[in-house]
PDB file of C-alpha atoms and ligand atoms in Angstrom:
ATOM      1  CA  UNK A   1      10.448  26.437   0.870  1.00 34.00           C
ATOM      2  CA  UNK A   2      11.920  28.074   3.933  1.00 35.00           C
ATOM      3  CA  UNK A   3      13.880  26.304   6.626  1.00 35.00           C
ATOM      4  CA  UNK A   4      14.903  23.170   4.742  1.00 33.00           C
ATOM      5  CA  UNK A   5      18.527  22.397   4.133  1.00 37.00           C
ATOM      6  CA  UNK A   6      18.007  20.250   1.078  1.00 38.00           C
ATOM      7  CA  UNK A   7      16.894  21.399  -2.295  1.00 39.00           C
ATOM      8  CA  UNK A   8      13.749  19.572  -3.464  1.00 39.00           C
ATOM      9  CA  UNK A   9      15.571  17.506  -6.073  1.00 41.00           C
ATOM     10  CA  UNK A  10      17.811  15.985  -3.405  1.00 41.00           C
ATOM     11  CA  UNK A  11      14.766  14.571  -1.634  1.00 43.00           C
ATOM     12  CA  UNK A  12      13.473  11.168  -2.698  1.00 46.00           C
ATOM     13  CA  UNK A  13       9.906  11.234  -4.043  1.00 55.00           C
ATOM     14  CA  UNK A  14       8.697   9.065  -1.209  1.00 58.00           C
ATOM     15  CA  UNK A  15       9.987   8.416   2.253  1.00 65.00           C
ATOM     16  CA  UNK A  16      11.009   4.716   2.183  1.00 60.00           C
ATOM     17  CA  UNK A  17       9.430   4.224   5.631  1.00 64.00           C
ATOM     18  CA  UNK A  18       6.079   5.459   4.278  1.00 68.00           C
ATOM     19  CA  UNK A  19       6.384   3.294   1.188  1.00 67.00           C
ATOM     20  CA  UNK A  20       7.101   0.145   3.185  1.00 72.00           C
ATOM     21  CA  UNK A  21       4.448   1.134   5.731  1.00 73.00           C
ATOM     22  CA  UNK A  22       1.943   0.718   2.908  1.00 76.00           C
ATOM     23  CA  UNK A  23       2.875  -2.980   2.851  1.00 78.00           C
ATOM     24  CA  UNK A  24       2.060  -3.555   6.519  1.00 78.00           C
ATOM     25  CA  UNK A  25      -1.282  -5.281   5.935  1.00 83.00           C
ATOM     26  CA  UNK A  26      -1.311  -8.935   4.750  1.00 85.00           C
ATOM     27  CA  UNK A  27      -4.231  -8.157   2.411  1.00 90.00           C
ATOM     28  CA  UNK A  28      -2.056  -5.636   0.568  1.00 90.00           C
ATOM     29  CA  UNK A  29       0.596  -8.296   0.069  1.00 88.00           C
ATOM     30  CA  UNK A  30      -2.151 -10.563  -1.322  1.00 91.00           C
ATOM     31  CA  UNK A  31      -3.143  -7.797  -3.740  1.00 93.00           C
ATOM     32  CA  UNK A  32       0.463  -7.423  -4.972  1.00 91.00           C
ATOM     33  CA  UNK A  33       0.768 -11.184  -5.411  1.00 90.00           C
ATOM     34  CA  UNK A  34      -2.534 -11.315  -7.340  1.00 92.00           C
ATOM     35  CA  UNK A  35      -1.333  -8.519  -9.617  1.00 91.00           C
ATOM     36  CA  UNK A  36       1.931 -10.413 -10.100  1.00 88.00           C
ATOM     37  CA  UNK A  37      -0.024 -13.568 -11.044  1.00 88.00           C
ATOM     38  CA  UNK A  38      -2.129 -11.530 -13.460  1.00 90.00           C
ATOM     39  CA  UNK A  39       0.921 -10.054 -15.192  1.00 86.00           C
ATOM     40  CA  UNK A  40       2.520 -13.483 -15.531  1.00 83.00           C
ATOM     41  CA  UNK A  41      -0.599 -14.993 -17.071  1.00 84.00           C
ATOM     42  CA  UNK A  42      -1.389 -12.014 -19.307  1.00 80.00           C
ATOM     43  CA  UNK A  43       2.243 -11.935 -20.486  1.00 67.00           C
ATOM     44  CA  UNK A  44       1.855  -8.287 -21.406  1.00 69.00           C
ATOM     45  CA  UNK A  45       1.373  -4.949 -19.709  1.00 73.00           C
ATOM     46  CA  UNK A  46      -2.428  -5.211 -19.682  1.00 84.00           C
ATOM     47  CA  UNK A  47      -4.119  -3.929 -16.518  1.00 91.00           C
ATOM     48  CA  UNK A  48      -6.757  -5.849 -14.550  1.00 94.00           C
ATOM     49  CA  UNK A  49     -10.190  -4.437 -13.685  1.00 94.00           C
ATOM     50  CA  UNK A  50     -11.220  -3.720 -10.100  1.00 95.00           C
ATOM     51  CA  UNK A  51     -13.838  -6.509  -9.899  1.00 94.00           C
ATOM     52  CA  UNK A  52     -11.540  -9.138 -11.442  1.00 94.00           C
ATOM     53  CA  UNK A  53      -8.708  -8.203  -9.119  1.00 95.00           C
ATOM     54  CA  UNK A  54     -11.009  -8.334  -6.078  1.00 95.00           C
ATOM     55  CA  UNK A  55     -12.221 -11.812  -7.117  1.00 94.00           C
ATOM     56  CA  UNK A  56      -8.645 -12.996  -7.566  1.00 93.00           C
ATOM     57  CA  UNK A  57      -7.711 -11.862  -4.069  1.00 93.00           C
ATOM     58  CA  UNK A  58     -10.956 -13.369  -2.728  1.00 93.00           C
ATOM     59  CA  UNK A  59     -12.351 -10.406  -0.791  1.00 92.00           C
ATOM     60  CA  UNK A  60     -16.146  -9.926  -0.740  1.00 91.00           C
ATOM     61  CA  UNK A  61     -16.217  -6.540   0.950  1.00 93.00           C
ATOM     62  CA  UNK A  62     -15.649  -4.139  -1.928  1.00 92.00           C
ATOM     63  CA  UNK A  63     -15.222  -1.086   0.330  1.00 94.00           C
ATOM     64  CA  UNK A  64     -12.523  -2.777   2.400  1.00 93.00           C
ATOM     65  CA  UNK A  65     -10.789  -4.010  -0.743  1.00 95.00           C
ATOM     66  CA  UNK A  66     -10.825  -0.544  -2.289  1.00 94.00           C
ATOM     67  CA  UNK A  67      -9.384   0.965   0.897  1.00 93.00           C
ATOM     68  CA  UNK A  68      -6.345  -1.349   0.860  1.00 93.00           C
ATOM     69  CA  UNK A  69      -5.860  -1.087  -2.904  1.00 94.00           C
ATOM     70  CA  UNK A  70      -5.789   2.710  -2.585  1.00 93.00           C
ATOM     71  CA  UNK A  71      -3.029   2.470   0.064  1.00 91.00           C
ATOM     72  CA  UNK A  72      -0.845   0.739  -2.564  1.00 91.00           C
ATOM     73  CA  UNK A  73      -1.549   3.320  -5.271  1.00 91.00           C
ATOM     74  CA  UNK A  74       1.356   5.536  -6.239  1.00 84.00           C
ATOM     75  CA  UNK A  75       4.305   3.501  -5.060  1.00 85.00           C
ATOM     76  CA  UNK A  76       3.412  -0.057  -5.924  1.00 90.00           C
ATOM     77  CA  UNK A  77       0.245  -0.011  -8.002  1.00 93.00           C
ATOM     78  CA  UNK A  78      -0.869   2.345 -10.733  1.00 93.00           C
ATOM     79  CA  UNK A  79      -4.315   2.924 -12.145  1.00 92.00           C
ATOM     80  CA  UNK A  80      -4.702   2.960 -15.913  1.00 89.00           C
ATOM     81  CA  UNK A  81      -7.823   3.533 -17.999  1.00 89.00           C
ATOM     82  CA  UNK A  82      -8.499  -0.228 -18.128  1.00 88.00           C
ATOM     83  CA  UNK A  83      -7.717  -1.070 -14.498  1.00 93.00           C
ATOM     84  CA  UNK A  84      -4.765  -1.640 -12.171  1.00 95.00           C
ATOM     85  CA  UNK A  85      -1.215  -2.799 -12.717  1.00 92.00           C
ATOM     86  CA  UNK A  86       2.046  -3.077 -10.771  1.00 90.00           C
ATOM     87  CA  UNK A  87       4.538  -0.249 -10.937  1.00 89.00           C
ATOM     88  CA  UNK A  88       8.235  -1.083 -11.370  1.00 85.00           C
ATOM     89  CA  UNK A  89       8.670  -0.958  -7.573  1.00 85.00           C
ATOM     90  CA  UNK A  90       5.580  -3.137  -7.116  1.00 87.00           C
ATOM     91  CA  UNK A  91       6.952  -5.755  -9.498  1.00 86.00           C
ATOM     92  CA  UNK A  92      10.266  -5.754  -7.590  1.00 84.00           C
ATOM     93  CA  UNK A  93       8.464  -6.284  -4.286  1.00 82.00           C
ATOM     94  CA  UNK A  94       6.519  -9.228  -5.726  1.00 84.00           C
ATOM     95  CA  UNK A  95       9.770 -10.825  -6.934  1.00 80.00           C
ATOM     96  CA  UNK A  96      11.322 -10.310  -3.483  1.00 79.00           C
ATOM     97  CA  UNK A  97       8.285 -11.897  -1.802  1.00 77.00           C
ATOM     98  CA  UNK A  98       8.333 -14.863  -4.194  1.00 75.00           C
ATOM     99  CA  UNK A  99      12.078 -15.270  -3.646  1.00 71.00           C
ATOM    100  CA  UNK A 100      11.472 -15.488   0.080  1.00 67.00           C
ATOM    101  CA  UNK A 101      13.746 -12.542   0.779  1.00 64.00           C
ATOM    102  CA  UNK A 102      11.515 -11.291   3.588  1.00 61.00           C
ATOM    103  CA  UNK A 103      10.012 -14.475   4.941  1.00 62.00           C
ATOM    104  CA  UNK A 104      12.010 -17.683   4.639  1.00 64.00           C
ATOM    105  CA  UNK A 105      14.484 -18.674   7.301  1.00 74.00           C
ATOM    106  CA  UNK A 106      15.981 -21.774   5.752  1.00 82.00           C
ATOM    107  CA  UNK A 107      19.051 -23.508   7.079  1.00 87.00           C
ATOM    108  CA  UNK A 108      20.650 -26.808   6.071  1.00 88.00           C
ATOM    109  CA  UNK A 109      22.724 -29.428   7.876  1.00 88.00           C
ATOM    110  CA  UNK A 110      26.446 -29.051   7.150  1.00 94.00           C
ATOM    111  CA  UNK A 111      27.741 -31.285   4.357  1.00 95.00           C
ATOM    112  CA  UNK A 112      31.312 -32.337   3.577  1.00 96.00           C
ATOM    113  CA  UNK A 113      32.276 -31.618  -0.034  1.00 96.00           C
ATOM    114  CA  UNK A 114      34.653 -33.479  -2.321  1.00 94.00           C
ATOM    115  CA  UNK A 115      37.307 -30.827  -1.771  1.00 96.00           C
ATOM    116  CA  UNK A 116      39.939 -29.908   0.824  1.00 95.00           C
ATOM    117  CA  UNK A 117      40.841 -26.701   2.586  1.00 95.00           C
ATOM    118  CA  UNK A 118      43.800 -25.089   0.784  1.00 91.00           C
ATOM    119  CA  UNK A 119      45.252 -23.952   4.094  1.00 91.00           C
ATOM    120  CA  UNK A 120      45.120 -27.078   6.273  1.00 95.00           C
ATOM    121  CA  UNK A 121      43.939 -29.898   3.967  1.00 95.00           C
ATOM    122  CA  UNK A 122      40.948 -30.701   6.175  1.00 97.00           C
ATOM    123  CA  UNK A 123      37.750 -31.464   4.252  1.00 97.00           C
ATOM    124  CA  UNK A 124      35.767 -28.486   2.953  1.00 97.00           C
ATOM    125  CA  UNK A 125      32.360 -28.262   4.632  1.00 97.00           C
ATOM    126  CA  UNK A 126      29.358 -26.361   3.235  1.00 97.00           C
ATOM    127  CA  UNK A 127      26.574 -24.776   5.271  1.00 96.00           C
ATOM    128  CA  UNK A 128      23.559 -22.646   4.384  1.00 95.00           C
ATOM    129  CA  UNK A 129      22.045 -20.184   6.819  1.00 91.00           C
ATOM    130  CA  UNK A 130      20.294 -16.801   6.642  1.00 82.00           C
ATOM    131  CA  UNK A 131      20.608 -16.693   2.866  1.00 87.00           C
ATOM    132  CA  UNK A 132      24.368 -17.310   2.940  1.00 91.00           C
ATOM    133  CA  UNK A 133      26.151 -20.306   1.508  1.00 95.00           C
ATOM    134  CA  UNK A 134      29.451 -20.753   3.340  1.00 96.00           C
ATOM    135  CA  UNK A 135      32.274 -23.210   2.689  1.00 97.00           C
ATOM    136  CA  UNK A 136      34.925 -23.572   5.382  1.00 97.00           C
ATOM    137  CA  UNK A 137      36.912 -26.262   7.193  1.00 96.00           C
ATOM    138  CA  UNK A 138      36.884 -27.557  10.785  1.00 94.00           C
ATOM    139  CA  UNK A 139      39.654 -25.046  11.569  1.00 96.00           C
ATOM    140  CA  UNK A 140      37.483 -22.116  10.497  1.00 94.00           C
ATOM    141  CA  UNK A 141      39.394 -21.249   7.342  1.00 94.00           C
ATOM    142  CA  UNK A 142      36.839 -19.469   5.197  1.00 94.00           C
ATOM    143  CA  UNK A 143      37.060 -20.823   1.638  1.00 95.00           C
ATOM    144  CA  UNK A 144      33.987 -19.317   0.009  1.00 96.00           C
ATOM    145  CA  UNK A 145      30.842 -17.392   0.897  1.00 94.00           C
ATOM    146  CA  UNK A 146      28.074 -16.042  -1.312  1.00 93.00           C
ATOM    147  CA  UNK A 147      24.401 -15.114  -1.001  1.00 90.00           C
ATOM    148  CA  UNK A 148      21.819 -17.526  -2.380  1.00 89.00           C
ATOM    149  CA  UNK A 149      18.110 -16.541  -2.298  1.00 85.00           C
ATOM    150  CA  UNK A 150      15.986 -18.796  -0.068  1.00 84.00           C
ATOM    151  CA  UNK A 151      13.769 -19.909  -2.990  1.00 80.00           C
ATOM    152  CA  UNK A 152      16.817 -21.278  -4.797  1.00 82.00           C
ATOM    153  CA  UNK A 153      17.876 -23.084  -1.616  1.00 86.00           C
ATOM    154  CA  UNK A 154      14.531 -24.399  -0.370  1.00 81.00           C
ATOM    155  CA  UNK A 155      14.388 -27.701  -2.239  1.00 84.00           C
ATOM    156  CA  UNK A 156      18.077 -27.977  -3.202  1.00 89.00           C
ATOM    157  CA  UNK A 157      20.763 -30.127  -1.570  1.00 92.00           C
ATOM    158  CA  UNK A 158      23.780 -28.345  -0.138  1.00 94.00           C
ATOM    159  CA  UNK A 159      26.113 -29.367  -2.998  1.00 94.00           C
ATOM    160  CA  UNK A 160      23.495 -27.946  -5.389  1.00 94.00           C
ATOM    161  CA  UNK A 161      23.333 -24.722  -3.357  1.00 94.00           C
ATOM    162  CA  UNK A 162      27.146 -24.487  -3.573  1.00 96.00           C
ATOM    163  CA  UNK A 163      26.877 -24.805  -7.366  1.00 94.00           C
ATOM    164  CA  UNK A 164      24.249 -22.058  -7.514  1.00 93.00           C
ATOM    165  CA  UNK A 165      26.425 -19.874  -5.264  1.00 94.00           C
ATOM    166  CA  UNK A 166      29.362 -20.372  -7.650  1.00 94.00           C
ATOM    167  CA  UNK A 167      27.192 -19.400 -10.604  1.00 93.00           C
ATOM    168  CA  UNK A 168      25.922 -16.294  -8.783  1.00 93.00           C
ATOM    169  CA  UNK A 169      29.483 -15.362  -7.844  1.00 94.00           C
ATOM    170  CA  UNK A 170      30.543 -15.453 -11.501  1.00 94.00           C
ATOM    171  CA  UNK A 171      27.484 -13.458 -12.560  1.00 93.00           C
ATOM    172  CA  UNK A 172      28.091 -10.972  -9.728  1.00 94.00           C
ATOM    173  CA  UNK A 173      31.689 -10.486 -10.856  1.00 96.00           C
ATOM    174  CA  UNK A 174      30.646 -10.029 -14.472  1.00 95.00           C
ATOM    175  CA  UNK A 175      28.064  -7.389 -13.623  1.00 95.00           C
ATOM    176  CA  UNK A 176      30.379  -5.587 -11.201  1.00 96.00           C
ATOM    177  CA  UNK A 177      33.195  -5.472 -13.752  1.00 96.00           C
ATOM    178  CA  UNK A 178      30.683  -4.085 -16.260  1.00 95.00           C
ATOM    179  CA  UNK A 179      30.118  -1.300 -13.720  1.00 95.00           C
ATOM    180  CA  UNK A 180      26.692  -2.283 -12.388  1.00 94.00           C
ATOM    181  CA  UNK A 181      25.761  -3.302  -8.847  1.00 92.00           C
ATOM    182  CA  UNK A 182      24.587  -6.955  -8.955  1.00 89.00           C
ATOM    183  CA  UNK A 183      21.816  -6.112  -6.474  1.00 84.00           C
ATOM    184  CA  UNK A 184      20.318  -2.788  -7.569  1.00 83.00           C
ATOM    185  CA  UNK A 185      21.935  -2.092 -11.004  1.00 86.00           C
ATOM    186  CA  UNK A 186      23.235   1.326 -10.001  1.00 90.00           C
ATOM    187  CA  UNK A 187      26.765   2.279 -10.982  1.00 93.00           C
ATOM    188  CA  UNK A 188      29.361   0.572  -8.799  1.00 94.00           C
ATOM    189  CA  UNK A 189      33.102   1.091  -8.512  1.00 94.00           C
ATOM    190  CA  UNK A 190      35.599  -1.649  -7.818  1.00 96.00           C
ATOM    191  CA  UNK A 191      39.162  -1.726  -6.545  1.00 96.00           C
ATOM    192  CA  UNK A 192      42.035  -4.155  -6.146  1.00 96.00           C
ATOM    193  CA  UNK A 193      43.514  -3.987  -2.640  1.00 95.00           C
ATOM    194  CA  UNK A 194      47.139  -5.108  -2.412  1.00 92.00           C
ATOM    195  CA  UNK A 195      48.226  -3.485   0.861  1.00 89.00           C
ATOM    196  CA  UNK A 196      47.772  -5.051   4.305  1.00 86.00           C
ATOM    197  CA  UNK A 197      46.274  -8.246   2.884  1.00 88.00           C
ATOM    198  CA  UNK A 198      47.844 -11.659   2.543  1.00 87.00           C
ATOM    199  CA  UNK A 199      46.359 -12.289  -0.896  1.00 91.00           C
ATOM    200  CA  UNK A 200      45.265  -9.338  -3.093  1.00 95.00           C
ATOM    201  CA  UNK A 201      41.564  -8.657  -2.780  1.00 96.00           C
ATOM    202  CA  UNK A 202      38.900  -7.487  -5.220  1.00 97.00           C
ATOM    203  CA  UNK A 203      36.446  -5.172  -3.514  1.00 96.00           C
ATOM    204  CA  UNK A 204      33.336  -3.302  -4.628  1.00 95.00           C
ATOM    205  CA  UNK A 205      30.724  -1.498  -2.618  1.00 91.00           C
ATOM    206  CA  UNK A 206      27.492  -0.004  -3.906  1.00 89.00           C
ATOM    207  CA  UNK A 207      26.844   3.521  -2.600  1.00 87.00           C
ATOM    208  CA  UNK A 208      23.166   3.146  -3.421  1.00 84.00           C
ATOM    209  CA  UNK A 209      22.074  -0.123  -1.796  1.00 82.00           C
ATOM    210  CA  UNK A 210      25.129  -0.949   0.314  1.00 83.00           C
ATOM    211  CA  UNK A 211      25.789  -4.301  -1.397  1.00 86.00           C
ATOM    212  CA  UNK A 212      29.393  -5.341  -0.827  1.00 89.00           C
ATOM    213  CA  UNK A 213      31.578  -7.738  -2.729  1.00 92.00           C
ATOM    214  CA  UNK A 214      34.908  -8.844  -1.278  1.00 92.00           C
ATOM    215  CA  UNK A 215      36.863 -11.775  -2.703  1.00 94.00           C
ATOM    216  CA  UNK A 216      40.359 -12.837  -3.822  1.00 95.00           C
ATOM    217  CA  UNK A 217      41.449 -10.733  -6.813  1.00 97.00           C
ATOM    218  CA  UNK A 218      41.583 -13.912  -8.926  1.00 97.00           C
ATOM    219  CA  UNK A 219      37.764 -13.877  -9.053  1.00 96.00           C
ATOM    220  CA  UNK A 220      38.116 -11.149 -11.683  1.00 97.00           C
ATOM    221  CA  UNK A 221      39.528 -13.798 -14.040  1.00 97.00           C
ATOM    222  CA  UNK A 222      36.556 -16.154 -13.713  1.00 96.00           C
ATOM    223  CA  UNK A 223      34.691 -14.250 -16.401  1.00 94.00           C
ATOM    224  CA  UNK A 224      37.678 -13.482 -18.608  1.00 96.00           C
ATOM    225  CA  UNK A 225      37.268 -15.061 -22.041  1.00 95.00           C
ATOM    226  CA  UNK A 226      41.010 -15.791 -22.507  1.00 97.00           C
ATOM    227  CA  UNK A 227      41.215 -17.574 -19.160  1.00 97.00           C
ATOM    228  CA  UNK A 228      38.085 -19.612 -19.943  1.00 96.00           C
ATOM    229  CA  UNK A 229      39.563 -20.422 -23.388  1.00 96.00           C
ATOM    230  CA  UNK A 230      42.889 -21.547 -21.877  1.00 97.00           C
ATOM    231  CA  UNK A 231      41.081 -24.156 -19.778  1.00 97.00           C
ATOM    232  CA  UNK A 232      38.982 -25.180 -22.781  1.00 96.00           C
ATOM    233  CA  UNK A 233      42.050 -25.668 -24.985  1.00 95.00           C
ATOM    234  CA  UNK A 234      43.206 -28.319 -22.554  1.00 95.00           C
ATOM    235  CA  UNK A 235      39.835 -30.030 -22.270  1.00 95.00           C
ATOM    236  CA  UNK A 236      38.723 -28.465 -18.969  1.00 95.00           C
ATOM    237  CA  UNK A 237      35.640 -26.460 -18.157  1.00 95.00           C
ATOM    238  CA  UNK A 238      36.672 -23.669 -15.794  1.00 93.00           C
ATOM    239  CA  UNK A 239      33.123 -23.492 -14.444  1.00 90.00           C
ATOM    240  CA  UNK A 240      33.135 -27.067 -13.199  1.00 91.00           C
ATOM    241  CA  UNK A 241      35.706 -26.353 -10.497  1.00 94.00           C
ATOM    242  CA  UNK A 242      34.942 -25.102  -7.019  1.00 96.00           C
ATOM    243  CA  UNK A 243      36.186 -21.523  -7.013  1.00 95.00           C
ATOM    244  CA  UNK A 244      38.413 -22.053  -3.957  1.00 95.00           C
ATOM    245  CA  UNK A 245      40.066 -25.046  -5.665  1.00 95.00           C
ATOM    246  CA  UNK A 246      41.379 -22.943  -8.550  1.00 96.00           C
ATOM    247  CA  UNK A 247      45.112 -22.272  -8.124  1.00 95.00           C
ATOM    248  CA  UNK A 248      44.885 -18.752  -9.576  1.00 96.00           C
ATOM    249  CA  UNK A 249      42.418 -17.884  -6.823  1.00 95.00           C
ATOM    250  CA  UNK A 250      43.866 -19.566  -3.744  1.00 91.00           C
ATOM    251  CA  UNK A 251      47.653 -19.732  -4.259  1.00 92.00           C
ATOM    252  CA  UNK A 252      49.422 -16.614  -3.102  1.00 93.00           C
ATOM    253  CA  UNK A 253      52.464 -17.364  -5.289  1.00 95.00           C
ATOM    254  CA  UNK A 254      50.313 -16.895  -8.420  1.00 96.00           C
ATOM    255  CA  UNK A 255      49.988 -13.207  -7.569  1.00 96.00           C
ATOM    256  CA  UNK A 256      52.738 -10.698  -8.361  1.00 96.00           C
ATOM    257  CA  UNK A 257      52.486  -7.028  -7.487  1.00 95.00           C
ATOM    258  CA  UNK A 258      53.652  -4.911 -10.406  1.00 94.00           C
ATOM    259  CA  UNK A 259      53.791  -1.282 -11.424  1.00 91.00           C
ATOM    260  CA  UNK A 260      53.652  -1.222 -15.181  1.00 85.00           C
ATOM    261  CA  UNK A 261      51.668   1.271 -17.177  1.00 81.00           C
ATOM    262  CA  UNK A 262      48.186   1.007 -15.665  1.00 91.00           C
ATOM    263  CA  UNK A 263      48.567  -2.448 -14.101  1.00 94.00           C
ATOM    264  CA  UNK A 264      49.064  -3.104 -10.385  1.00 95.00           C
ATOM    265  CA  UNK A 265      48.779  -6.881 -10.204  1.00 96.00           C
ATOM    266  CA  UNK A 266      49.652  -9.878 -12.350  1.00 97.00           C
ATOM    267  CA  UNK A 267      48.047 -13.278 -11.855  1.00 97.00           C
ATOM    268  CA  UNK A 268      49.423 -16.466 -13.413  1.00 97.00           C
ATOM    269  CA  UNK A 269      46.930 -18.995 -14.722  1.00 97.00           C
ATOM    270  CA  UNK A 270      48.585 -22.304 -15.587  1.00 96.00           C
ATOM    271  CA  UNK A 271      47.022 -25.238 -17.378  1.00 95.00           C
ATOM    272  CA  UNK A 272      49.227 -28.115 -18.551  1.00 93.00           C
ATOM    273  CA  UNK A 273      52.263 -26.563 -20.287  1.00 92.00           C
ATOM    274  CA  UNK A 274      50.781 -23.097 -20.743  1.00 96.00           C
ATOM    275  CA  UNK A 275      50.826 -20.145 -18.387  1.00 97.00           C
ATOM    276  CA  UNK A 276      48.750 -17.068 -19.100  1.00 97.00           C
ATOM    277  CA  UNK A 277      49.879 -14.030 -17.107  1.00 97.00           C
ATOM    278  CA  UNK A 278      46.978 -11.635 -16.718  1.00 97.00           C
ATOM    279  CA  UNK A 279      47.595  -8.027 -15.656  1.00 97.00           C
ATOM    280  CA  UNK A 280      44.856  -6.166 -13.771  1.00 97.00           C
ATOM    281  CA  UNK A 281      44.563  -2.437 -13.186  1.00 96.00           C
ATOM    282  CA  UNK A 282      43.599  -1.021  -9.809  1.00 96.00           C
ATOM    283  CA  UNK A 283      39.885  -1.411 -10.588  1.00 96.00           C
ATOM    284  CA  UNK A 284      40.281  -5.142 -11.276  1.00 97.00           C
ATOM    285  CA  UNK A 285      39.921  -4.906 -15.042  1.00 97.00           C
ATOM    286  CA  UNK A 286      42.216  -6.882 -17.291  1.00 97.00           C
ATOM    287  CA  UNK A 287      44.654  -4.596 -19.126  1.00 96.00           C
ATOM    288  CA  UNK A 288      47.202  -7.025 -20.539  1.00 94.00           C
ATOM    289  CA  UNK A 289      48.037 -10.687 -21.203  1.00 96.00           C
ATOM    290  CA  UNK A 290      51.144 -12.655 -21.925  1.00 95.00           C
ATOM    291  CA  UNK A 291      51.304 -16.348 -22.722  1.00 95.00           C
ATOM    292  CA  UNK A 292      54.288 -18.561 -21.959  1.00 93.00           C
ATOM    293  CA  UNK A 293      55.030 -22.196 -22.836  1.00 90.00           C
ATOM    294  CA  UNK A 294      56.981 -24.316 -20.381  1.00 76.00           C
TER     295      UNK A 294
HETATM  296 ZN1   ZN B   1      41.499 -25.236   6.883  1.00 77.57          ZN
HETATM  297 ZN1   ZN B   2      23.433  -1.612  -5.294  1.00 77.57          ZN
END
C-alpha cells in the first residue's frame, strides 16, 4: 500500500468504532443474548440453526432477521456448517450486557459500617455509585475504593457490596502480581512508588485497556501465603477484616524504605507476639521474609 504510515500488521483487524456500530440496533443485542442463552443451555460449542435462532429471538420477518444477523457476522457471530455461534468477542459482549456494564445506573444510600476512619476516628461510611464502591468518612478521608459490577450490586446490601469489593480487590491484586491485567488479561506491569507519597503505593496500569490499580503497597501482602498463614496461626482469618482496618495497610510506621539486594520496601505484619517483616521489590513482589518473636 502507498501513502500509509503503518504497516498492515500494526493495524487492528477491525476498527473498534465499526465493530461497536454493529451493535447499534436493539434487535442485534437480542440476537447476541439469544445466542448466549443457547450456549448456556447447550453447554457445549454446538451452533444453532437459522430458524431456531430466529424463533428464539421472536422475529417473524426472516429477511429482516437475516439482515441484522449478517451485520453481526465476523466480529461477534460466526457461521459454522451447522448454524451460528458467538465468537470470543461476542461472548464477551454478552457477559458485559448481562453484568449491566453498559446499562445499569445503580446507586445505594450511604451506610455506616462497623469500622472507623484510621485518620480521624469518625465512622467509616460506604457508598455505591457508577459501579464504584467507596468507603470514606465524614471528613472525606478515602479509606477504600474498588469497582463492583452493577449485577453484583443490584440486589445486595451495601455491607455485602463492600465484602464483594474486598474480594475483587484481593483477586485483582493476585492477577496483577501474576502479571495479568484483571480487566483484559493482557500483560501488565506494576511498581511500588515510595517517593512523594505519604504511604508507599502499589500501582499498575494496563497499556492495552487502560485499567488502573492504585492502592497502599500493603495490598500486595493480602494474597501472600505466609501473611495469610501468620493470621491463621493465631486463629484469625485475614480475609474477614476490612482492608483499611489492617495495620499493615493503613499504618505508615509499618513501612520502612530499604535498599537491600532487590528490595525497596519492608512491611511489618504483626499478630500477637509475632512480627513477619516482608520485603518487596520495586514491582511489588515479595523477595524476602524475616520472622521475629517479641
Ligand atoms: Zn477520617
Ligand atoms: Zn487491561
